[in-house]
Short mmCIF file of C-alpha atoms in Angstrom, two decimals:
data_model
loop_
_atom_site.label_atom_id
_atom_site.label_comp_id
_atom_site.label_asym_id
_atom_site.label_seq_id
_atom_site.Cartn_x
_atom_site.Cartn_y
_atom_site.Cartn_z
CA MET A 1 20.81 5.91 -52.69
CA ASN A 2 24.18 4.81 -52.21
CA ASN A 3 25.27 0.86 -53.58
CA THR A 4 23.74 -0.89 -50.61
CA TRP A 5 20.58 0.39 -50.54
CA ARG A 6 20.20 0.43 -54.22
CA LEU A 7 21.29 -3.24 -53.56
CA LEU A 8 18.27 -3.87 -50.86
CA PHE A 9 15.99 -1.96 -53.55
CA PHE A 10 16.50 -3.77 -56.46
CA GLY A 11 17.43 -6.97 -54.96
CA TYR A 12 13.47 -6.96 -52.87
CA LEU A 13 12.30 -6.17 -56.12
CA PHE A 14 13.77 -9.11 -57.86
CA VAL A 15 12.38 -11.36 -54.60
CA PHE A 16 8.69 -9.37 -54.91
CA LEU A 17 8.23 -9.35 -58.36
CA ARG A 18 7.79 -12.34 -60.65
CA PHE A 19 7.86 -11.69 -64.55
CA GLU A 20 7.65 -15.21 -66.13
CA ILE A 21 8.49 -15.59 -70.80
CA VAL A 22 8.64 -19.52 -70.23
CA ILE A 23 10.59 -18.52 -66.50
CA ASP A 24 10.72 -15.84 -64.18
CA VAL A 25 12.90 -13.48 -65.46
CA LEU A 26 12.68 -11.57 -62.54
CA ALA A 27 14.79 -14.41 -60.64
CA ALA A 28 14.07 -14.40 -56.60
CA PRO A 29 17.99 -16.30 -56.93
CA ILE A 30 19.10 -13.07 -57.92
CA GLY A 31 16.69 -10.58 -55.61
CA TYR A 32 18.48 -12.59 -52.30
CA TYR A 33 22.17 -12.30 -53.75
CA MET A 34 21.92 -8.85 -53.69
CA ILE A 35 20.67 -8.85 -50.54
CA TYR A 36 22.88 -10.58 -49.29
CA SER A 37 25.36 -8.50 -51.02
CA ALA A 38 24.05 -5.10 -49.24
CA THR A 39 24.40 -7.19 -46.05
CA ARG A 40 27.40 -8.13 -46.30
CA GLN A 41 28.40 -4.19 -47.03
CA PHE A 42 26.25 -3.05 -43.34
CA SER A 43 28.44 -5.89 -41.59
CA GLY A 44 30.85 -3.30 -42.91
CA GLN A 45 29.25 -1.02 -40.86
CA GLN A 46 28.99 -2.34 -37.94
CA LEU A 47 25.11 -3.29 -38.27
CA PRO A 48 24.16 -6.73 -37.14
CA ALA A 49 23.37 -8.15 -39.84
CA ARG A 50 23.84 -11.86 -38.92
CA ASN A 51 20.64 -13.38 -39.38
CA LEU A 52 19.67 -11.23 -42.66
CA GLU A 53 23.02 -12.94 -44.00
CA ILE A 54 22.39 -16.25 -43.70
CA VAL A 55 18.69 -16.30 -44.24
CA SER A 56 19.55 -14.25 -47.33
CA PHE A 57 22.14 -16.59 -48.27
CA ILE A 58 19.72 -19.24 -48.16
CA GLY A 59 17.25 -17.96 -50.03
CA ILE A 60 19.44 -17.62 -53.09
CA PHE A 61 19.24 -21.27 -52.39
CA LEU A 62 15.61 -21.65 -51.57
CA ALA A 63 14.48 -19.62 -54.09
CA VAL A 64 16.52 -21.25 -57.23
CA PRO A 65 12.95 -23.85 -58.22
CA GLY A 66 10.59 -21.19 -58.61
CA VAL A 67 12.25 -19.22 -61.58
CA PHE A 68 11.57 -21.73 -63.43
CA VAL A 69 8.10 -22.93 -62.05
CA PRO A 70 4.99 -21.20 -62.96
CA LEU A 71 3.84 -20.39 -59.39
CA ASN A 72 1.65 -18.13 -60.20
CA GLU A 73 -0.92 -21.51 -60.84
CA ALA A 74 0.59 -23.63 -58.93
CA ALA A 75 -0.99 -26.64 -57.25
CA GLY A 76 -0.59 -29.81 -54.98
CA ALA A 77 3.69 -29.82 -53.28
CA TRP A 78 4.49 -26.55 -55.54
CA GLN A 79 1.88 -24.81 -53.26
CA LEU A 80 2.61 -25.66 -50.51
CA TYR A 81 6.62 -24.59 -51.80
CA ALA A 82 5.13 -20.70 -53.20
CA GLU A 83 3.84 -21.07 -49.48
CA LEU A 84 7.14 -21.71 -48.16
CA LEU A 85 8.67 -18.76 -50.55
CA PHE A 86 6.16 -16.39 -48.90
CA VAL A 87 6.99 -17.04 -45.42
CA TRP A 88 10.52 -17.22 -46.38
CA LYS A 89 10.60 -13.43 -48.06
CA VAL A 90 8.38 -12.00 -44.92
CA ILE A 91 11.60 -13.87 -42.63
CA THR A 92 13.80 -11.45 -44.68
CA VAL A 93 12.32 -8.79 -44.64
CA PHE A 94 11.83 -9.35 -40.55
CA TYR A 95 15.94 -9.39 -40.03
CA LEU A 96 16.18 -6.36 -42.69
CA PHE A 97 14.03 -4.48 -40.23
CA GLY A 98 16.41 -5.71 -37.07
CA VAL A 99 19.67 -3.72 -39.11
CA TRP A 100 17.77 -0.98 -39.90
CA ARG A 101 16.20 -0.24 -35.96
CA ALA A 102 19.94 -0.72 -34.90
CA ALA A 103 20.93 1.71 -37.82
CA VAL A 104 18.48 4.35 -36.79
CA GLN A 105 19.46 4.13 -32.75
CA GLU A 106 21.53 7.48 -33.98
CA PRO A 107 20.48 10.68 -33.26
CA GLY A 108 19.05 12.73 -35.94
CA PHE A 109 16.60 9.84 -37.31
CA GLY A 110 13.26 10.48 -34.69
CA GLY A 111 11.10 10.53 -37.68
CA LEU A 112 13.05 7.45 -39.46
CA ARG A 113 12.86 5.88 -36.69
CA GLU A 114 8.77 6.20 -36.31
CA ARG A 115 8.35 5.69 -39.59
CA MET A 116 9.81 2.41 -40.27
CA LYS A 117 8.14 1.18 -36.79
CA PHE A 118 4.77 2.45 -38.93
CA VAL A 119 5.83 0.51 -42.25
CA TYR A 120 7.07 -2.50 -39.96
CA VAL A 121 3.43 -3.22 -37.46
CA LEU A 122 1.64 -3.15 -40.44
CA TYR A 123 4.08 -4.83 -42.71
CA MET A 124 4.34 -7.62 -40.56
CA GLY A 125 0.70 -7.58 -39.46
CA VAL A 126 -1.21 -7.79 -43.38
CA HIS A 127 1.91 -10.87 -43.94
CA PHE A 128 0.77 -11.95 -41.28
CA ALA A 129 -2.64 -11.78 -41.86
CA MET A 130 -2.10 -13.20 -45.50
CA MET A 131 -0.61 -16.63 -44.54
CA LEU A 132 -3.52 -17.22 -42.07
CA VAL A 133 -5.66 -16.74 -45.06
CA SER A 134 -4.00 -18.83 -46.89
CA ALA A 135 -4.32 -21.34 -44.35
CA PHE A 136 -7.74 -21.25 -43.77
CA SER A 137 -8.63 -21.05 -47.32
CA LEU A 138 -7.84 -24.63 -47.60
CA ASN A 139 -11.37 -25.20 -45.98
CA VAL A 140 -13.30 -22.06 -46.01
CA GLY A 141 -15.06 -20.62 -49.33
CA GLY A 142 -18.00 -18.56 -50.16
CA SER A 143 -17.86 -15.23 -51.06
CA SER A 144 -17.06 -13.24 -48.18
CA TRP A 145 -13.82 -14.83 -47.74
CA MET A 146 -13.43 -14.44 -51.27
CA THR A 147 -13.92 -11.01 -50.84
CA LEU A 148 -11.30 -10.44 -47.48
CA SER A 149 -8.91 -13.10 -49.30
CA VAL A 150 -8.27 -10.02 -52.09
CA ILE A 151 -8.69 -7.10 -49.63
CA VAL A 152 -5.43 -8.88 -47.93
CA SER A 153 -4.35 -9.67 -51.20
CA ILE A 154 -4.25 -5.47 -52.33
CA LEU A 155 -2.65 -4.92 -49.09
CA THR A 156 0.53 -7.27 -49.09
CA VAL A 157 1.00 -6.17 -52.60
CA LEU A 158 0.59 -2.37 -50.66
CA MET A 159 2.40 -3.37 -47.91
CA ASP A 160 5.36 -4.27 -50.40
CA ILE A 161 5.00 -1.25 -52.31
CA ALA A 162 5.39 0.60 -49.42
CA LEU A 163 8.53 -1.50 -48.55
CA PHE A 164 10.22 -0.06 -52.28
CA PHE A 165 9.25 3.29 -50.54
CA SER A 166 11.03 2.87 -47.55
CA ILE A 167 14.40 1.60 -48.50
CA ALA A 168 14.56 4.27 -50.87
CA SER A 169 13.77 7.48 -48.54
CA PHE A 170 16.35 5.36 -46.37
CA GLY A 171 18.94 5.30 -48.63
CA ARG A 172 17.84 8.96 -49.14
CA ALA A 173 18.22 10.01 -45.76
CA PHE A 174 22.02 7.94 -45.09
CA LYS A 175 22.77 9.58 -48.07
CA THR A 176 22.04 13.34 -46.84
CA GLU A 177 23.80 12.04 -42.97
CA LYS A 178 26.76 10.76 -44.70
CA SER A 179 27.27 13.16 -46.52
CA SER A 180 26.44 16.31 -44.08
CA GLN A 181 29.31 14.97 -41.93
CA PRO A 182 32.66 16.31 -41.30
CA MET A 183 35.07 15.24 -43.56
CA MET B 1 8.46 -7.03 -32.27
CA LYS B 2 10.99 -9.30 -30.40
CA SER B 3 12.72 -11.90 -32.74
CA LYS B 4 11.28 -14.60 -30.20
CA THR B 5 7.75 -13.18 -30.66
CA PHE B 6 7.99 -13.60 -34.59
CA TRP B 7 8.97 -17.07 -34.27
CA ILE B 8 6.18 -17.70 -32.12
CA ILE B 9 3.91 -16.32 -34.29
CA LEU B 10 5.32 -18.23 -37.81
CA ALA B 11 5.45 -21.43 -35.41
CA SER B 12 1.78 -20.68 -34.03
CA ILE B 13 0.61 -19.96 -38.52
CA ALA B 14 2.23 -22.89 -39.49
CA VAL B 15 0.19 -25.11 -36.71
CA VAL B 16 -2.98 -23.59 -38.08
CA TRP B 17 -2.20 -24.29 -41.52
CA ALA B 18 -0.51 -27.85 -40.18
CA ALA B 19 -3.75 -28.19 -38.90
CA ASN B 20 -5.85 -27.27 -41.74
CA TYR B 21 -4.44 -29.24 -45.05
CA ALA B 22 -4.35 -32.61 -42.39
CA TYR B 23 -8.36 -31.73 -42.69
CA ALA B 24 -8.48 -30.84 -46.49
CA TYR B 25 -6.77 -33.73 -46.85
CA LYS B 26 -8.93 -35.72 -45.07
CA HIS B 27 -12.21 -34.44 -46.66
CA LYS B 28 -9.99 -34.38 -50.24
CA LEU B 29 -12.39 -35.74 -53.15
CA GLU B 30 -10.41 -38.85 -54.44
CA ARG B 31 -12.78 -37.81 -58.10
CA PRO B 32 -15.04 -35.21 -59.11
CA VAL B 33 -18.55 -35.76 -58.03
CA PHE B 34 -20.83 -34.31 -60.91
CA LEU B 35 -24.59 -32.88 -59.33
CA ASN B 36 -27.31 -34.55 -60.88
CA HIS B 37 -28.62 -32.99 -63.47
CA TYR B 38 -32.71 -33.27 -65.49
CA VAL B 39 -31.72 -32.52 -69.18
CA ASP B 40 -33.81 -33.03 -72.43
CA LEU B 41 -31.88 -33.11 -75.56
CA TRP B 42 -33.69 -33.32 -78.56
CA GLN B 43 -32.81 -35.26 -82.02
CA HIS B 44 -32.27 -33.03 -85.05
CA THR B 45 -30.46 -30.45 -82.74
CA ASP B 46 -27.07 -29.65 -82.33
CA MET B 47 -27.12 -27.59 -78.89
CA PRO B 48 -24.63 -27.26 -75.08
CA LEU B 49 -24.81 -29.31 -72.74
CA THR B 50 -24.00 -26.94 -69.79
CA MET B 51 -23.08 -29.59 -66.38
CA TYR B 52 -21.75 -29.32 -63.19
CA TYR B 53 -18.87 -30.86 -60.57
CA ILE B 54 -17.86 -30.51 -57.92
CA THR B 55 -14.32 -30.60 -57.26
CA ASN B 56 -11.48 -30.49 -54.96
CA LYS B 57 -9.95 -26.43 -54.84
CA SER B 58 -6.90 -27.18 -55.43
CA ASP B 59 -7.41 -29.33 -58.43
CA THR B 60 -6.38 -28.16 -61.70
CA SER B 61 -7.30 -30.66 -64.28
CA GLU B 62 -10.09 -30.54 -67.14
CA ILE B 63 -12.11 -31.79 -68.94
CA GLN B 64 -11.14 -33.47 -72.29
CA TYR B 65 -14.19 -35.22 -73.37
CA ALA B 66 -16.51 -37.17 -72.25
CA GLU B 67 -18.84 -39.83 -73.29
CA LEU B 68 -22.58 -40.27 -73.10
CA GLY B 69 -24.22 -43.45 -74.32
CA GLY B 70 -22.30 -43.67 -77.58
CA MET B 71 -22.03 -39.49 -77.91
CA ARG B 72 -18.43 -38.19 -77.09
CA ILE B 73 -19.00 -35.03 -76.44
CA PHE B 74 -16.68 -32.31 -76.00
CA PRO B 75 -16.20 -29.17 -74.08
CA ASP B 76 -16.34 -25.58 -75.98
CA ARG B 77 -12.56 -24.48 -75.64
CA PHE B 78 -12.88 -21.01 -77.86
CA GLY B 79 -11.06 -19.50 -77.27
CA PHE B 80 -8.47 -21.39 -74.33
CA ARG B 81 -12.36 -21.17 -71.99
CA LYS B 82 -11.49 -23.60 -70.15
CA ASP B 83 -13.95 -25.43 -66.85
CA GLU B 84 -15.34 -21.99 -64.90
CA GLU B 85 -14.97 -21.61 -61.09
CA ILE B 86 -18.69 -21.09 -60.26
CA ASP B 87 -18.26 -21.39 -56.38
CA GLN B 88 -16.02 -22.23 -53.76
CA PHE B 89 -17.12 -23.84 -50.71
CA GLY B 90 -14.88 -25.51 -48.00
CA SER B 91 -12.49 -27.29 -49.40
CA TYR B 92 -14.54 -27.76 -52.74
CA SER B 93 -14.43 -25.87 -55.74
CA LEU B 94 -18.52 -25.45 -57.88
CA ARG B 95 -17.69 -25.46 -61.87
CA ARG B 96 -18.96 -25.41 -64.77
CA VAL B 97 -18.25 -26.90 -68.50
CA GLU B 98 -19.71 -26.92 -71.49
CA PHE B 99 -20.25 -29.15 -73.72
CA LEU B 100 -21.12 -29.31 -77.65
CA VAL B 101 -23.68 -32.22 -78.66
CA ASP B 102 -24.03 -32.89 -82.13
CA GLU B 103 -27.25 -33.97 -83.17
CA PRO B 104 -28.12 -36.90 -81.43
CA PRO B 105 -28.08 -40.13 -84.16
CA PRO B 106 -31.23 -41.98 -84.44
CA GLU B 107 -30.68 -45.01 -82.21
CA ALA B 108 -30.34 -42.52 -79.57
CA ALA B 109 -33.48 -41.66 -79.21
CA GLY B 110 -35.83 -42.78 -75.93
CA ASP B 111 -32.08 -43.27 -75.01
CA VAL B 112 -32.28 -42.16 -71.05
CA TYR B 113 -28.38 -41.44 -69.46
CA SER B 114 -28.11 -41.84 -66.00
CA SER B 115 -23.80 -41.72 -65.89
CA MET B 116 -21.25 -40.83 -68.47
CA THR B 117 -17.95 -41.58 -69.22
CA VAL B 118 -15.81 -38.66 -68.32
CA VAL B 119 -12.29 -38.17 -69.31
CA PHE B 120 -10.47 -35.22 -66.78
CA THR B 121 -6.80 -34.75 -67.24
CA LYS B 122 -5.56 -35.49 -64.25
CA TYR B 123 -8.07 -38.29 -63.16
CA PRO B 124 -8.06 -41.83 -64.63
CA GLN B 125 -11.28 -42.49 -67.31
CA ALA B 126 -13.78 -43.00 -65.63
CA GLU B 127 -17.63 -43.09 -64.99
CA TYR B 128 -19.66 -40.15 -63.30
CA GLU B 129 -23.40 -39.85 -62.29
CA ILE B 130 -25.03 -37.43 -63.54
CA GLY B 131 -28.90 -37.50 -62.74
CA SER B 132 -31.12 -38.43 -66.21
CA ILE B 133 -30.00 -36.89 -69.32
CA ALA B 134 -32.47 -37.95 -72.37
CA VAL B 135 -32.74 -38.19 -75.75
CA ARG B 136 -36.24 -37.50 -76.96
CA PRO B 137 -37.23 -37.25 -80.29
CA GLU B 138 -38.13 -34.24 -82.07
CA LYS B 139 -41.33 -32.21 -81.75
CA THR B 140 -44.17 -32.66 -84.05
CA GLY B 141 -47.61 -32.67 -85.02
CA ASP B 142 -50.61 -29.67 -84.07
CA VAL B 143 -51.79 -28.90 -80.79
CA PRO B 144 -55.04 -28.08 -79.93
CA PHE B 145 -54.10 -24.93 -78.07
CA THR B 146 -52.35 -22.01 -79.17
CA GLY B 147 -50.98 -17.85 -76.90
CA THR B 148 -47.88 -20.09 -75.17
CA SER B 149 -47.34 -17.13 -72.10
CA GLY B 150 -44.34 -17.89 -69.46
CA PHE B 151 -43.52 -17.01 -65.66
CA SER B 152 -40.82 -18.46 -64.62
CA GLY B 153 -39.80 -17.41 -60.61
CA ASP B 154 -39.80 -19.82 -58.14
CA TYR B 155 -42.51 -21.20 -59.91
CA GLN B 156 -43.08 -22.20 -63.71
CA GLU B 157 -45.74 -21.34 -65.19
CA THR B 158 -47.42 -22.13 -68.80
CA ARG B 159 -50.65 -20.19 -69.69
CA MET B 160 -51.42 -21.42 -73.10
CA LYS B 161 -55.63 -21.53 -74.61
CA ALA B 162 -57.30 -23.71 -76.00
CA ASP B 163 -58.62 -23.45 -80.25
CA GLU B 164 -60.80 -26.84 -79.14
CA SER B 165 -62.23 -28.61 -76.72
CA PHE B 166 -59.81 -31.80 -75.30
CA THR B 167 -58.11 -33.22 -72.41
CA ILE B 168 -54.92 -33.94 -70.72
CA GLU B 169 -54.46 -37.22 -69.71
CA GLN B 170 -51.18 -37.61 -68.93
CA VAL B 171 -47.75 -36.39 -68.31
CA ASN B 172 -44.64 -38.05 -69.13
CA PHE B 173 -41.66 -36.79 -67.84
CA SER B 174 -37.57 -38.28 -68.67
CA ALA B 175 -36.78 -38.35 -64.77
CA GLY B 176 -40.33 -39.93 -63.85
CA GLU B 177 -39.03 -41.41 -60.41
CA LEU B 178 -38.97 -37.47 -59.49
CA LEU B 179 -42.91 -36.47 -60.55
CA ASN B 180 -44.40 -35.81 -57.77
CA ASN B 181 -41.24 -36.98 -55.51
CA GLY B 182 -39.53 -33.87 -55.49
CA PHE B 183 -40.75 -32.44 -58.78
CA PHE B 184 -44.46 -31.12 -58.64
CA MET B 185 -47.03 -29.85 -61.00
CA LYS B 186 -49.84 -28.54 -60.69
CA PHE B 187 -52.87 -27.43 -63.42
CA ASN B 188 -55.42 -24.57 -63.93
CA GLY B 189 -57.86 -23.21 -65.77
CA SER B 190 -61.89 -23.11 -65.55
CA GLY B 191 -62.93 -26.59 -66.08
CA LEU B 192 -61.07 -28.03 -62.87
CA ALA B 193 -62.17 -28.05 -59.70
CA ALA B 194 -58.50 -26.85 -57.46
CA ASP B 195 -59.47 -29.44 -53.80
CA ASN B 196 -55.44 -30.19 -52.86
CA GLU B 197 -57.19 -31.40 -49.03
CA GLY B 198 -54.76 -33.15 -47.80
CA ILE B 199 -51.55 -32.72 -49.96
CA GLU B 200 -48.71 -31.90 -47.93
CA MET B 201 -47.37 -28.70 -50.33
CA ASP B 202 -44.68 -25.96 -48.76
CA LYS B 203 -45.41 -22.44 -48.81
CA GLN B 204 -44.61 -21.34 -51.70
CA TRP B 205 -45.86 -23.71 -53.94
CA LYS B 206 -48.86 -23.91 -51.69
CA GLU B 207 -49.66 -20.28 -53.49
CA VAL B 208 -49.94 -21.26 -56.84
CA LYS B 209 -53.50 -21.38 -58.13
CA GLY B 210 -53.82 -24.64 -58.88
CA ALA B 211 -55.19 -28.57 -58.98
CA ASP B 212 -51.89 -30.65 -57.73
CA LEU B 213 -51.23 -33.59 -59.80
CA ARG B 214 -51.07 -35.44 -56.65
CA ALA B 215 -54.67 -34.36 -55.81
CA GLY B 216 -55.69 -36.57 -58.90
CA ALA B 217 -55.72 -33.14 -61.28
CA LEU B 218 -55.97 -35.40 -64.99
CA PRO B 219 -57.63 -36.79 -66.79
CA PHE B 220 -57.89 -32.47 -67.03
CA SER B 221 -60.41 -30.88 -69.12
CA VAL B 222 -60.62 -27.42 -71.66
CA GLU B 223 -63.74 -26.24 -73.37
CA LYS B 224 -62.76 -23.91 -76.48
CA GLY B 225 -61.26 -20.63 -76.19
CA ASP B 226 -60.50 -20.99 -72.72
CA TRP B 227 -57.51 -20.77 -70.87
CA PHE B 228 -55.35 -22.94 -68.80
CA ALA B 229 -51.91 -22.78 -66.94
CA VAL B 230 -49.24 -25.20 -66.52
CA SER B 231 -47.06 -24.68 -63.37
CA SER B 232 -44.41 -26.79 -62.13
CA TYR B 233 -42.73 -26.93 -59.08
CA ILE B 234 -38.91 -28.70 -57.55
CA ASP B 235 -38.40 -28.14 -53.92
CA GLU B 236 -35.20 -27.94 -52.33
CA THR B 237 -34.58 -31.86 -51.66
CA LEU B 238 -33.79 -30.54 -55.31
CA ARG B 239 -32.63 -27.45 -55.43
CA SER B 240 -29.13 -28.37 -56.71
CA ALA B 241 -29.96 -29.89 -59.35
CA LEU B 242 -29.69 -29.16 -63.15
CA PHE B 243 -33.32 -28.73 -64.47
CA ASP B 244 -33.32 -28.18 -68.15
CA ALA B 245 -36.15 -30.72 -68.73
CA ALA B 246 -39.39 -30.93 -71.34
CA VAL B 247 -42.85 -32.54 -69.55
CA GLU B 248 -44.74 -34.23 -71.59
CA LEU B 249 -48.74 -33.69 -71.66
CA GLN B 250 -50.45 -36.13 -74.19
CA GLY B 251 -53.81 -36.62 -74.12
CA GLU B 252 -56.82 -35.97 -76.53
CA THR B 253 -58.77 -33.83 -78.92
CA ALA B 254 -62.89 -33.88 -78.43
CA ALA B 255 -62.63 -34.88 -81.89
CA GLY B 256 -61.34 -37.79 -80.68
CA LYS B 257 -56.98 -36.77 -82.17
CA SER B 258 -54.31 -37.82 -80.28
CA PHE B 259 -52.23 -34.77 -79.44
CA SER B 260 -49.11 -34.29 -77.24
CA SER B 261 -47.15 -31.39 -76.24
CA ILE B 262 -44.25 -30.10 -74.37
CA VAL B 263 -43.72 -27.70 -71.57
CA PHE B 264 -39.87 -26.99 -69.60
CA HIS B 265 -38.80 -26.39 -67.04
CA HIS B 266 -35.44 -25.00 -66.57
CA GLN B 267 -33.78 -24.54 -62.94
CA TYR B 268 -29.86 -23.50 -61.85
CA PRO B 269 -28.70 -25.43 -59.70
CA TYR B 270 -28.13 -23.62 -56.32
CA VAL B 271 -25.29 -25.53 -54.08
CA ASP B 272 -24.05 -24.16 -50.80
CA LEU B 273 -22.09 -26.75 -49.11
CA GLN B 274 -24.80 -28.56 -47.15
CA SER B 275 -26.20 -29.41 -50.38
CA ALA B 276 -21.93 -30.16 -51.96
CA LYS B 277 -21.69 -32.36 -48.58
CA GLN B 278 -24.91 -34.15 -49.40
CA LEU B 279 -24.55 -34.65 -52.99
CA ILE B 280 -20.40 -36.34 -51.99
CA GLU B 281 -21.84 -38.47 -48.98
CA GLN B 282 -24.01 -39.62 -51.71
CA ARG B 283 -22.34 -40.12 -54.31
CA THR B 284 -19.01 -42.01 -52.33
CA GLU B 285 -21.24 -44.45 -51.01
CA ALA B 286 -22.82 -45.43 -54.27
CA ASP B 287 -18.59 -45.80 -55.45
CA ALA B 288 -18.41 -48.12 -52.19
CA HIS B 289 -21.26 -50.01 -52.56
CA GLU B 290 -19.75 -50.87 -56.59
#
């Protein structure tokens, strides 16, 4: 992985994971900053990363309160805030996929293009489902609904992990492509 | 997926979320609602008191303590134990709390509490309806029967063998208003003809042998050496209540000696969305009339 992809990988890790020791040690604003930095490098490579740049820049500030609030036990307004952070993460990933889509248009990335499309469709589908489950969970309960919620939550985590693998494999593929180009 | 499609989906989810939020807000409870509890506490006995309440799913408050009559009772927080969520229905959550109740004071004997003061972490101190919790004197005295065995299922049955001839003359139940009104009893023995003609019973209760209390089962005489059974049953109107109640059987032996004995009825509450809404409606209406 070159520096850009490494920034993306760790940036998303910070956005996705929470590790609370009084505060969230894996602070999401740091993650958004890393993504923002990576995005600026994408822009230098003539990739259409303007939207991702804006979204990750706003994310830096949007995620600041979440560092100090235990969002896993959030209620009331903080629950709304936690939902907003989740949506913001999905928006960020949507534009991230947009950049990737542009990056893999070049010949030689056929396999990667197909894999990206597969991960993209699943990621968005599962995350939209998670948003709907969260919305209806306000008024729907019972064991069947709880089972569904747990299944969708697990799928959401799995899709986040799949995204990590995708970032890593993209990084490797681009590095290989770059090193195979004639000097 | 094009950018436009993505934003349309996201906007639709936002609308769904807002609609759900508005609905949940409209049906939000101002404060928790306790189920009905029909429980007997015994003097000279420390015992846990399990109670159930319905609150909003998003409610993060917990009970700090409660006051039952003159007794201050605290939830069991051993090992950072919390009020436990038992089930969810709609926007509500059913939670269970276990209070540690010290031996009730002597002056509390005979008291029946239909409400208690509860202090939640996020609600002001308030009086909550709880059903009927009675403090009863310690069970003492000889009874003219032995060999008690029990059965617990859709109904509860206690079987006993008479050591001497006796007659059961009356039953006492601390939530007396429920007797024959949701809480039913039958007596079965060789000295009793079960004639329940004209008595309204649901299918399960109909299948239980014995004479219904409403059919004039008492006085009920038992000869020495005979077995007899006392059955109790709760119909669906009371299924959402907790029963840990004692029914006192009072009578006299053939030798003219009075006796008093206890049969128990235990039932865990069964709550679904419909019964939760019904209970909330009842409690909210009662609050409005205060």
